[in-house]
Amino acid sequence: MSDRESIAEKAAHQTYRGVWAVARGWFRVPEQAPTLPVHAGGHVDAMRPALGYLRYLKLQFWLLFALIALVTLAAWIGLTIAFPVVGAALAIPALLLVAVPRIIAFVAMHLRYDTTWYVLSDSSMRLRRGIWVIHEATITYENVQNVMVRQGPVQRYFGIANVMVQTAGGGVSAGPHGATSSGGHHGLLEGVADAAALRDLIMDRVRASRHTGLGDERRAGEVTGVSWTPEHLDALRSIRDAVKLLQRR
Amino acid sequence: MSRNLANEIVSDLRVARGAPFDPASVTRPDPRLMTYYTIVAALTLIAFPITFIPLWIRYHTLRYRFDEEGVGMQVGILFKRETYLTYRRIQDIHVTRGLLQRWMGLATVAVQTAAGASSAEMTIDGVADPDGLRDWLYSKMRGVADHAAEPSSAARPQDESLAILREIRDELHSLRERSAS
């Protein structure tokens, strides 16, 4: 039983891969993760959402499927009782009406998972999502203002959470599941397994930055803070000592 | 230092892609944008004239100006709109590609600054090499080149203030010696 199931699963997987490979060419969907230019010695980490996210999407899918099927079935039974001939004629169209959009939705759900990429480098992140319209956001950690983690009860069951990174400028309303996936001034990492670690990683970068993330010039920082080196302090100490000796006289 | 690094990143990309992205050469949108606009307008069927004319005007008046510090964009005949922003103040870069745009090799590059609007401050349409533009803007953004430049600038204090401090110290020493004698 389980053997047959796994064979069927593999066949479905292969079919999906094959069809998707062809569709990818037509729809010009890039196969690889997006890249980020890095300087020598830096490294880039490309990841997809956690597997729990796919399970979460599947649960949503089956719940919606059950609801649509039940409503359609109830309507069809009602119709068949009232007009048996019309009911019999409409049996197959009703079945198609339920099945076809749901098959498309199922494939779209997998595609959504497969085309979502989160790429993190030492200095910035690039987030890509979408099948029909591909949306790609690039944000440097220097510009990040805050990081929010959002998790609903069902997401907690699947061990996933949404991480939202916001930059200055606002205009993003934070709903229960973060914000919309497009639009500006934020980046959304949906369905991340280890949200706390990711939040800490980003916040460490933000704390390390001496700037407010509003486009401060590097030159301004150098004049005030960076220029006081041990050499400066040594020179200042010897001035102090020299002045003390003068006073003593 | 940071400029060197930015150039290095850009030159790395050149090796990867084969053709360099030259922002100074981008002053007008690519002719493919007009084709794209025509198709988009044609998709509205009956409303074609109403949707087509603004897009036609937009295409023919759109001007870009990339310089060392920032980018300017101008559009419109009667009501002119001109936007200028500096690369350092870019908050995030969003690249959006619809299906039709992907087929035509186009993309919409939206650039955000910290101004208080959810919509992008500047949307750059119809650039022939959108990935090149995106990477070029990225290399100019804050927090990309700065990171590597930081330690080296702190390690070598060659500034004037140190020299002045040493001078004061020497003056004080000589003053003390003179008053002692």
PDB file of C-alpha atoms in Angstrom, chain A residues 1-245:
ATOM      1  CA  MET A   1       0.000   0.000   0.000  1.00  0.00           C
ATOM      2  CA  SER A   2       2.651   2.476   1.102  1.00  0.00           C
ATOM      3  CA  ASP A   3       4.899   1.352  -1.779  1.00  0.00           C
ATOM      4  CA  ARG A   4       2.206   2.057  -4.311  1.00  0.00           C
ATOM      5  CA  GLU A   5       1.581   5.403  -2.693  1.00  0.00           C
ATOM      6  CA  SER A   6       5.220   6.419  -2.862  1.00  0.00           C
ATOM      7  CA  ILE A   7       5.405   5.346  -6.526  1.00  0.00           C
ATOM      8  CA  ALA A   8       2.338   7.428  -7.289  1.00  0.00           C
ATOM      9  CA  GLU A   9       3.849  10.301  -5.380  1.00  0.00           C
ATOM     10  CA  LYS A  10       7.112  10.008  -7.295  1.00  0.00           C
ATOM     11  CA  ALA A  11       5.240   9.878 -10.606  1.00  0.00           C
ATOM     12  CA  ALA A  12       3.279  12.995  -9.640  1.00  0.00           C
ATOM     13  CA  HIS A  13       6.514  14.670  -8.616  1.00  0.00           C
ATOM     14  CA  GLN A  14       8.198  13.787 -11.924  1.00  0.00           C
ATOM     15  CA  THR A  15       5.196  14.955 -13.933  1.00  0.00           C
ATOM     16  CA  TYR A  16       5.152  18.197 -12.012  1.00  0.00           C
ATOM     17  CA  ARG A  17       8.897  18.697 -12.595  1.00  0.00           C
ATOM     18  CA  GLY A  18       8.590  17.948 -16.322  1.00  0.00           C
ATOM     19  CA  VAL A  19       5.590  20.179 -16.943  1.00  0.00           C
ATOM     20  CA  TRP A  20       7.108  22.911 -14.836  1.00  0.00           C
ATOM     21  CA  ALA A  21      10.403  22.712 -16.737  1.00  0.00           C
ATOM     22  CA  VAL A  22       8.522  23.391 -19.991  1.00  0.00           C
ATOM     23  CA  ALA A  23       6.331  26.100 -18.469  1.00  0.00           C
ATOM     24  CA  ARG A  24       9.393  27.733 -16.957  1.00  0.00           C
ATOM     25  CA  GLY A  25      10.783  28.245 -20.442  1.00  0.00           C
ATOM     26  CA  TRP A  26       7.550  29.719 -21.783  1.00  0.00           C
ATOM     27  CA  PHE A  27       6.889  31.972 -18.856  1.00  0.00           C
ATOM     28  CA  ARG A  28      10.543  32.950 -18.461  1.00  0.00           C
ATOM     29  CA  VAL A  29      10.651  32.080 -14.797  1.00  0.00           C
ATOM     30  CA  PRO A  30      14.264  31.937 -13.629  1.00  0.00           C
ATOM     31  CA  GLU A  31      15.246  28.557 -12.223  1.00  0.00           C
ATOM     32  CA  GLN A  32      18.169  29.603 -10.052  1.00  0.00           C
ATOM     33  CA  ALA A  33      18.048  31.661  -6.912  1.00  0.00           C
ATOM     34  CA  PRO A  34      18.661  35.361  -7.418  1.00  0.00           C
ATOM     35  CA  THR A  35      22.273  36.398  -7.006  1.00  0.00           C
ATOM     36  CA  LEU A  36      23.776  39.186  -4.983  1.00  0.00           C
ATOM     37  CA  PRO A  37      27.106  40.793  -5.832  1.00  0.00           C
ATOM     38  CA  VAL A  38      29.527  40.301  -2.937  1.00  0.00           C
ATOM     39  CA  HIS A  39      33.054  41.510  -2.296  1.00  0.00           C
ATOM     40  CA  ALA A  40      35.911  39.052  -1.842  1.00  0.00           C
ATOM     41  CA  GLY A  41      35.524  36.881   1.254  1.00  0.00           C
ATOM     42  CA  GLY A  42      31.804  37.486   1.644  1.00  0.00           C
ATOM     43  CA  HIS A  43      29.300  34.695   1.386  1.00  0.00           C
ATOM     44  CA  VAL A  44      25.738  34.427   0.172  1.00  0.00           C
ATOM     45  CA  ASP A  45      23.032  32.244   1.637  1.00  0.00           C
ATOM     46  CA  ALA A  46      20.105  31.327  -0.627  1.00  0.00           C
ATOM     47  CA  MET A  47      17.078  29.650   0.898  1.00  0.00           C
ATOM     48  CA  ARG A  48      13.476  28.745   0.221  1.00  0.00           C
ATOM     49  CA  PRO A  49      10.696  28.929   2.786  1.00  0.00           C
ATOM     50  CA  ALA A  50      10.578  26.044   5.261  1.00  0.00           C
ATOM     51  CA  LEU A  51       8.802  22.792   4.314  1.00  0.00           C
ATOM     52  CA  GLY A  52       6.281  23.584   7.029  1.00  0.00           C
ATOM     53  CA  TYR A  53       5.189  26.497   4.875  1.00  0.00           C
ATOM     54  CA  LEU A  54       4.222  24.122   2.052  1.00  0.00           C
ATOM     55  CA  ARG A  55       2.216  22.035   4.534  1.00  0.00           C
ATOM     56  CA  TYR A  56       0.584  25.207   5.792  1.00  0.00           C
ATOM     57  CA  LEU A  57      -0.398  26.172   2.242  1.00  0.00           C
ATOM     58  CA  LYS A  58      -1.680  22.625   1.645  1.00  0.00           C
ATOM     59  CA  LEU A  59      -3.898  22.786   4.711  1.00  0.00           C
ATOM     60  CA  GLN A  60      -5.376  26.058   3.476  1.00  0.00           C
ATOM     61  CA  PHE A  61      -5.887  24.445   0.087  1.00  0.00           C
ATOM     62  CA  TRP A  62      -7.731  21.364   1.417  1.00  0.00           C
ATOM     63  CA  LEU A  63      -9.923  23.412   3.740  1.00  0.00           C
ATOM     64  CA  LEU A  64     -10.987  25.615   0.849  1.00  0.00           C
ATOM     65  CA  PHE A  65     -11.404  22.552  -1.356  1.00  0.00           C
ATOM     66  CA  ALA A  66     -13.698  20.876   1.190  1.00  0.00           C
ATOM     67  CA  LEU A  67     -15.774  24.039   1.535  1.00  0.00           C
ATOM     68  CA  ILE A  68     -16.212  24.510  -2.222  1.00  0.00           C
ATOM     69  CA  ALA A  69     -16.991  20.813  -2.756  1.00  0.00           C
ATOM     70  CA  LEU A  70     -19.582  20.782   0.031  1.00  0.00           C
ATOM     71  CA  VAL A  71     -21.347  23.907  -1.204  1.00  0.00           C
ATOM     72  CA  THR A  72     -21.390  22.638  -4.789  1.00  0.00           C
ATOM     73  CA  LEU A  73     -22.596  19.195  -3.676  1.00  0.00           C
ATOM     74  CA  ALA A  74     -25.401  20.693  -1.566  1.00  0.00           C
ATOM     75  CA  ALA A  75     -26.509  22.884  -4.475  1.00  0.00           C
ATOM     76  CA  TRP A  76     -26.378  19.947  -6.861  1.00  0.00           C
ATOM     77  CA  ILE A  77     -28.409  17.680  -4.516  1.00  0.00           C
ATOM     78  CA  GLY A  78     -30.998  20.396  -4.079  1.00  0.00           C
ATOM     79  CA  LEU A  79     -31.259  20.843  -7.838  1.00  0.00           C
ATOM     80  CA  THR A  80     -31.465  17.091  -8.479  1.00  0.00           C
ATOM     81  CA  ILE A  81     -34.323  16.682  -5.983  1.00  0.00           C
ATOM     82  CA  ALA A  82     -36.242  19.526  -7.608  1.00  0.00           C
ATOM     83  CA  PHE A  83     -35.438  18.752 -11.264  1.00  0.00           C
ATOM     84  CA  PRO A  84     -33.913  15.257 -11.628  1.00  0.00           C
ATOM     85  CA  VAL A  85     -33.251  15.616 -15.382  1.00  0.00           C
ATOM     86  CA  VAL A  86     -31.420  18.944 -15.064  1.00  0.00           C
ATOM     87  CA  GLY A  87     -29.480  17.575 -12.087  1.00  0.00           C
ATOM     88  CA  ALA A  88     -28.281  14.542 -14.047  1.00  0.00           C
ATOM     89  CA  ALA A  89     -27.256  16.707 -16.990  1.00  0.00           C
ATOM     90  CA  LEU A  90     -25.332  19.089 -14.757  1.00  0.00           C
ATOM     91  CA  ALA A  91     -23.473  16.372 -12.797  1.00  0.00           C
ATOM     92  CA  ILE A  92     -20.351  16.384 -14.974  1.00  0.00           C
ATOM     93  CA  PRO A  93     -20.150  20.182 -15.469  1.00  0.00           C
ATOM     94  CA  ALA A  94     -20.494  20.616 -11.698  1.00  0.00           C
ATOM     95  CA  LEU A  95     -17.694  18.128 -11.111  1.00  0.00           C
ATOM     96  CA  LEU A  96     -15.466  19.981 -13.567  1.00  0.00           C
ATOM     97  CA  LEU A  97     -16.395  23.291 -11.988  1.00  0.00           C
ATOM     98  CA  VAL A  98     -15.032  22.039  -8.690  1.00  0.00           C
ATOM     99  CA  ALA A  99     -12.065  20.040  -9.977  1.00  0.00           C
ATOM    100  CA  VAL A 100     -10.458  22.221 -12.657  1.00  0.00           C
ATOM    101  CA  PRO A 101      -9.915  25.446 -10.659  1.00  0.00           C
ATOM    102  CA  ARG A 102      -8.749  23.370  -7.700  1.00  0.00           C
ATOM    103  CA  ILE A 103      -6.147  21.529  -9.813  1.00  0.00           C
ATOM    104  CA  ILE A 104      -4.868  24.863 -11.069  1.00  0.00           C
ATOM    105  CA  ALA A 105      -4.801  26.177  -7.506  1.00  0.00           C
ATOM    106  CA  PHE A 106      -2.875  23.105  -6.340  1.00  0.00           C
ATOM    107  CA  VAL A 107      -0.224  23.542  -9.023  1.00  0.00           C
ATOM    108  CA  ALA A 108      -0.049  27.288  -8.352  1.00  0.00           C
ATOM    109  CA  MET A 109       0.509  26.577  -4.688  1.00  0.00           C
ATOM    110  CA  HIS A 110       3.519  24.392  -5.476  1.00  0.00           C
ATOM    111  CA  LEU A 111       4.834  26.943  -7.938  1.00  0.00           C
ATOM    112  CA  ARG A 112       4.472  29.665  -5.353  1.00  0.00           C
ATOM    113  CA  TYR A 113       6.617  27.659  -2.988  1.00  0.00           C
ATOM    114  CA  ASP A 114       9.199  26.794  -5.652  1.00  0.00           C
ATOM    115  CA  THR A 115       9.604  30.347  -6.940  1.00  0.00           C
ATOM    116  CA  THR A 116      10.054  32.025  -3.566  1.00  0.00           C
ATOM    117  CA  TRP A 117      13.665  32.730  -2.705  1.00  0.00           C
ATOM    118  CA  TYR A 118      15.304  34.525   0.176  1.00  0.00           C
ATOM    119  CA  VAL A 119      18.925  35.386  -0.453  1.00  0.00           C
ATOM    120  CA  LEU A 120      20.976  36.832   2.397  1.00  0.00           C
ATOM    121  CA  SER A 121      24.518  38.139   2.083  1.00  0.00           C
ATOM    122  CA  ASP A 122      26.813  39.846   4.581  1.00  0.00           C
ATOM    123  CA  SER A 123      25.467  43.267   3.775  1.00  0.00           C
ATOM    124  CA  SER A 124      22.060  42.873   2.185  1.00  0.00           C
ATOM    125  CA  MET A 125      19.124  40.669   1.302  1.00  0.00           C
ATOM    126  CA  ARG A 126      17.253  39.974  -1.908  1.00  0.00           C
ATOM    127  CA  LEU A 127      13.741  38.529  -1.771  1.00  0.00           C
ATOM    128  CA  ARG A 128      12.018  37.132  -4.833  1.00  0.00           C
ATOM    129  CA  ARG A 129       8.475  35.902  -5.136  1.00  0.00           C
ATOM    130  CA  GLY A 130       5.800  35.414  -7.751  1.00  0.00           C
ATOM    131  CA  ILE A 131       4.994  33.368 -10.833  1.00  0.00           C
ATOM    132  CA  TRP A 132       2.834  35.604 -12.976  1.00  0.00           C
ATOM    133  CA  VAL A 133       4.440  38.860 -11.871  1.00  0.00           C
ATOM    134  CA  ILE A 134       7.902  38.290 -10.460  1.00  0.00           C
ATOM    135  CA  HIS A 135       8.726  40.699  -7.693  1.00  0.00           C
ATOM    136  CA  GLU A 136      12.219  41.156  -6.389  1.00  0.00           C
ATOM    137  CA  ALA A 137      13.251  43.413  -3.511  1.00  0.00           C
ATOM    138  CA  THR A 138      16.787  44.343  -2.497  1.00  0.00           C
ATOM    139  CA  ILE A 139      17.409  45.861   0.930  1.00  0.00           C
ATOM    140  CA  THR A 140      20.718  46.515   2.702  1.00  0.00           C
ATOM    141  CA  TYR A 141      20.868  45.868   6.460  1.00  0.00           C
ATOM    142  CA  GLU A 142      22.137  49.439   6.904  1.00  0.00           C
ATOM    143  CA  ASN A 143      18.729  50.699   5.852  1.00  0.00           C
ATOM    144  CA  VAL A 144      16.638  48.406   8.033  1.00  0.00           C
ATOM    145  CA  GLN A 145      14.653  50.188  10.750  1.00  0.00           C
ATOM    146  CA  ASN A 146      12.974  47.254  12.473  1.00  0.00           C
ATOM    147  CA  VAL A 147      12.212  43.575  12.175  1.00  0.00           C
ATOM    148  CA  MET A 148       8.807  42.109  13.008  1.00  0.00           C
ATOM    149  CA  VAL A 149       7.932  38.463  13.511  1.00  0.00           C
ATOM    150  CA  ARG A 150       4.320  37.406  13.007  1.00  0.00           C
ATOM    151  CA  GLN A 151       2.949  33.963  13.804  1.00  0.00           C
ATOM    152  CA  GLY A 152      -0.623  32.730  13.894  1.00  0.00           C
ATOM    153  CA  PRO A 153      -1.811  29.620  15.769  1.00  0.00           C
ATOM    154  CA  VAL A 154      -1.846  27.456  12.639  1.00  0.00           C
ATOM    155  CA  GLN A 155       1.583  28.723  11.623  1.00  0.00           C
ATOM    156  CA  ARG A 156       2.852  27.853  15.104  1.00  0.00           C
ATOM    157  CA  TYR A 157       1.562  24.300  14.647  1.00  0.00           C
ATOM    158  CA  PHE A 158       3.623  23.998  11.456  1.00  0.00           C
ATOM    159  CA  GLY A 159       6.638  25.643  13.095  1.00  0.00           C
ATOM    160  CA  ILE A 160       6.806  28.608  10.756  1.00  0.00           C
ATOM    161  CA  ALA A 161       6.527  32.376  11.052  1.00  0.00           C
ATOM    162  CA  ASN A 162       6.589  35.455   8.859  1.00  0.00           C
ATOM    163  CA  VAL A 163       9.482  37.857   9.238  1.00  0.00           C
ATOM    164  CA  MET A 164       8.968  41.401   8.027  1.00  0.00           C
ATOM    165  CA  VAL A 165      11.831  43.824   7.594  1.00  0.00           C
ATOM    166  CA  GLN A 166      10.937  47.503   7.391  1.00  0.00           C
ATOM    167  CA  THR A 167      12.948  50.418   6.084  1.00  0.00           C
ATOM    168  CA  ALA A 168      12.307  54.093   6.766  1.00  0.00           C
ATOM    169  CA  GLY A 169       9.453  55.872   5.045  1.00  0.00           C
ATOM    170  CA  GLY A 170       6.405  53.988   6.256  1.00  0.00           C
ATOM    171  CA  GLY A 171       3.239  53.506   4.279  1.00  0.00           C
ATOM    172  CA  VAL A 172       3.084  49.833   5.217  1.00  0.00           C
ATOM    173  CA  SER A 173       0.184  48.682   7.323  1.00  0.00           C
ATOM    174  CA  ALA A 174       1.054  45.719   9.487  1.00  0.00           C
ATOM    175  CA  GLY A 175      -1.814  43.272   9.425  1.00  0.00           C
ATOM    176  CA  PRO A 176      -1.975  40.049  11.427  1.00  0.00           C
ATOM    177  CA  HIS A 177       0.153  38.237   8.854  1.00  0.00           C
ATOM    178  CA  GLY A 178       2.527  41.074   8.093  1.00  0.00           C
ATOM    179  CA  ALA A 179       1.760  43.184   5.069  1.00  0.00           C
ATOM    180  CA  THR A 180       1.087  42.621   1.399  1.00  0.00           C
ATOM    181  CA  SER A 181       3.816  40.904  -0.531  1.00  0.00           C
ATOM    182  CA  SER A 182       4.445  43.815  -2.900  1.00  0.00           C
ATOM    183  CA  GLY A 183       4.887  47.512  -2.314  1.00  0.00           C
ATOM    184  CA  GLY A 184       7.722  49.430  -0.852  1.00  0.00           C
ATOM    185  CA  HIS A 185       9.632  50.115   2.322  1.00  0.00           C
ATOM    186  CA  HIS A 186       9.602  46.545   3.512  1.00  0.00           C
ATOM    187  CA  GLY A 187      10.653  43.017   2.725  1.00  0.00           C
ATOM    188  CA  LEU A 188       8.570  40.018   3.709  1.00  0.00           C
ATOM    189  CA  LEU A 189      10.040  36.582   4.430  1.00  0.00           C
ATOM    190  CA  GLU A 190       7.041  34.271   4.589  1.00  0.00           C
ATOM    191  CA  GLY A 191       7.107  30.816   6.138  1.00  0.00           C
ATOM    192  CA  VAL A 192      10.526  30.873   7.789  1.00  0.00           C
ATOM    193  CA  ALA A 193      11.338  27.979  10.136  1.00  0.00           C
ATOM    194  CA  ASP A 194      13.780  29.703  12.488  1.00  0.00           C
ATOM    195  CA  ALA A 195      12.344  33.193  12.678  1.00  0.00           C
ATOM    196  CA  ALA A 196      14.081  34.110  15.940  1.00  0.00           C
ATOM    197  CA  ALA A 197      17.544  33.303  14.559  1.00  0.00           C
ATOM    198  CA  LEU A 198      16.825  35.252  11.409  1.00  0.00           C
ATOM    199  CA  ARG A 199      15.562  38.212  13.417  1.00  0.00           C
ATOM    200  CA  ASP A 200      18.716  38.177  15.562  1.00  0.00           C
ATOM    201  CA  LEU A 201      20.935  37.928  12.494  1.00  0.00           C
ATOM    202  CA  ILE A 202      19.338  40.974  10.910  1.00  0.00           C
ATOM    203  CA  MET A 203      19.150  42.960  14.153  1.00  0.00           C
ATOM    204  CA  ASP A 204      22.849  42.306  14.861  1.00  0.00           C
ATOM    205  CA  ARG A 205      23.624  43.933  11.547  1.00  0.00           C
ATOM    206  CA  VAL A 206      21.324  46.828  12.298  1.00  0.00           C
ATOM    207  CA  ARG A 207      22.899  47.387  15.728  1.00  0.00           C
ATOM    208  CA  ALA A 208      26.393  47.258  14.258  1.00  0.00           C
ATOM    209  CA  SER A 209      25.475  50.157  11.998  1.00  0.00           C
ATOM    210  CA  ARG A 210      26.284  53.582  13.404  1.00  0.00           C
ATOM    211  CA  HIS A 211      23.747  55.256  11.193  1.00  0.00           C
ATOM    212  CA  THR A 212      20.056  55.844  11.410  1.00  0.00           C
ATOM    213  CA  GLY A 213      19.429  54.297   8.044  1.00  0.00           C
ATOM    214  CA  LEU A 214      18.323  57.514   6.415  1.00  0.00           C
ATOM    215  CA  GLY A 215      21.136  57.990   3.955  1.00  0.00           C
ATOM    216  CA  ASP A 216      23.760  59.458   6.301  1.00  0.00           C
ATOM    217  CA  GLU A 217      27.044  60.136   4.588  1.00  0.00           C
ATOM    218  CA  ARG A 218      30.011  58.042   5.640  1.00  0.00           C
ATOM    219  CA  ARG A 219      32.213  61.162   5.782  1.00  0.00           C
ATOM    220  CA  ALA A 220      30.197  62.635   8.680  1.00  0.00           C
ATOM    221  CA  GLY A 221      30.821  59.512  10.759  1.00  0.00           C
ATOM    222  CA  GLU A 222      34.556  59.614  10.166  1.00  0.00           C
ATOM    223  CA  VAL A 223      35.006  63.189  11.415  1.00  0.00           C
ATOM    224  CA  THR A 224      33.284  62.690  14.773  1.00  0.00           C
ATOM    225  CA  GLY A 225      33.780  59.120  15.900  1.00  0.00           C
ATOM    226  CA  VAL A 226      36.222  57.151  13.862  1.00  0.00           C
ATOM    227  CA  SER A 227      39.109  59.646  13.926  1.00  0.00           C
ATOM    228  CA  TRP A 228      39.855  59.195  17.685  1.00  0.00           C
ATOM    229  CA  THR A 229      42.401  56.401  17.518  1.00  0.00           C
ATOM    230  CA  PRO A 230      44.949  55.272  20.195  1.00  0.00           C
ATOM    231  CA  GLU A 231      47.491  57.656  18.643  1.00  0.00           C
ATOM    232  CA  HIS A 232      45.163  60.579  19.278  1.00  0.00           C
ATOM    233  CA  LEU A 233      44.642  59.516  22.870  1.00  0.00           C
ATOM    234  CA  ASP A 234      48.379  59.170  23.437  1.00  0.00           C
ATOM    235  CA  ALA A 235      48.958  62.666  22.121  1.00  0.00           C
ATOM    236  CA  LEU A 236      46.158  64.027  24.328  1.00  0.00           C
ATOM    237  CA  ARG A 237      47.542  62.316  27.428  1.00  0.00           C
ATOM    238  CA  SER A 238      50.990  63.779  26.897  1.00  0.00           C
ATOM    239  CA  ILE A 239      49.424  67.242  26.451  1.00  0.00           C
ATOM    240  CA  ARG A 240      47.595  66.789  29.744  1.00  0.00           C
ATOM    241  CA  ASP A 241      50.814  65.757  31.498  1.00  0.00           C
ATOM    242  CA  ALA A 242      52.705  68.685  30.015  1.00  0.00           C
ATOM    243  CA  VAL A 243      50.028  71.120  31.213  1.00  0.00           C
ATOM    244  CA  LYS A 244      50.077  69.558  34.703  1.00  0.00           C
ATOM    245  CA  LEU A 245      53.852  70.068  34.904  1.00  0.00           C
TER     246      LEU A 245
END
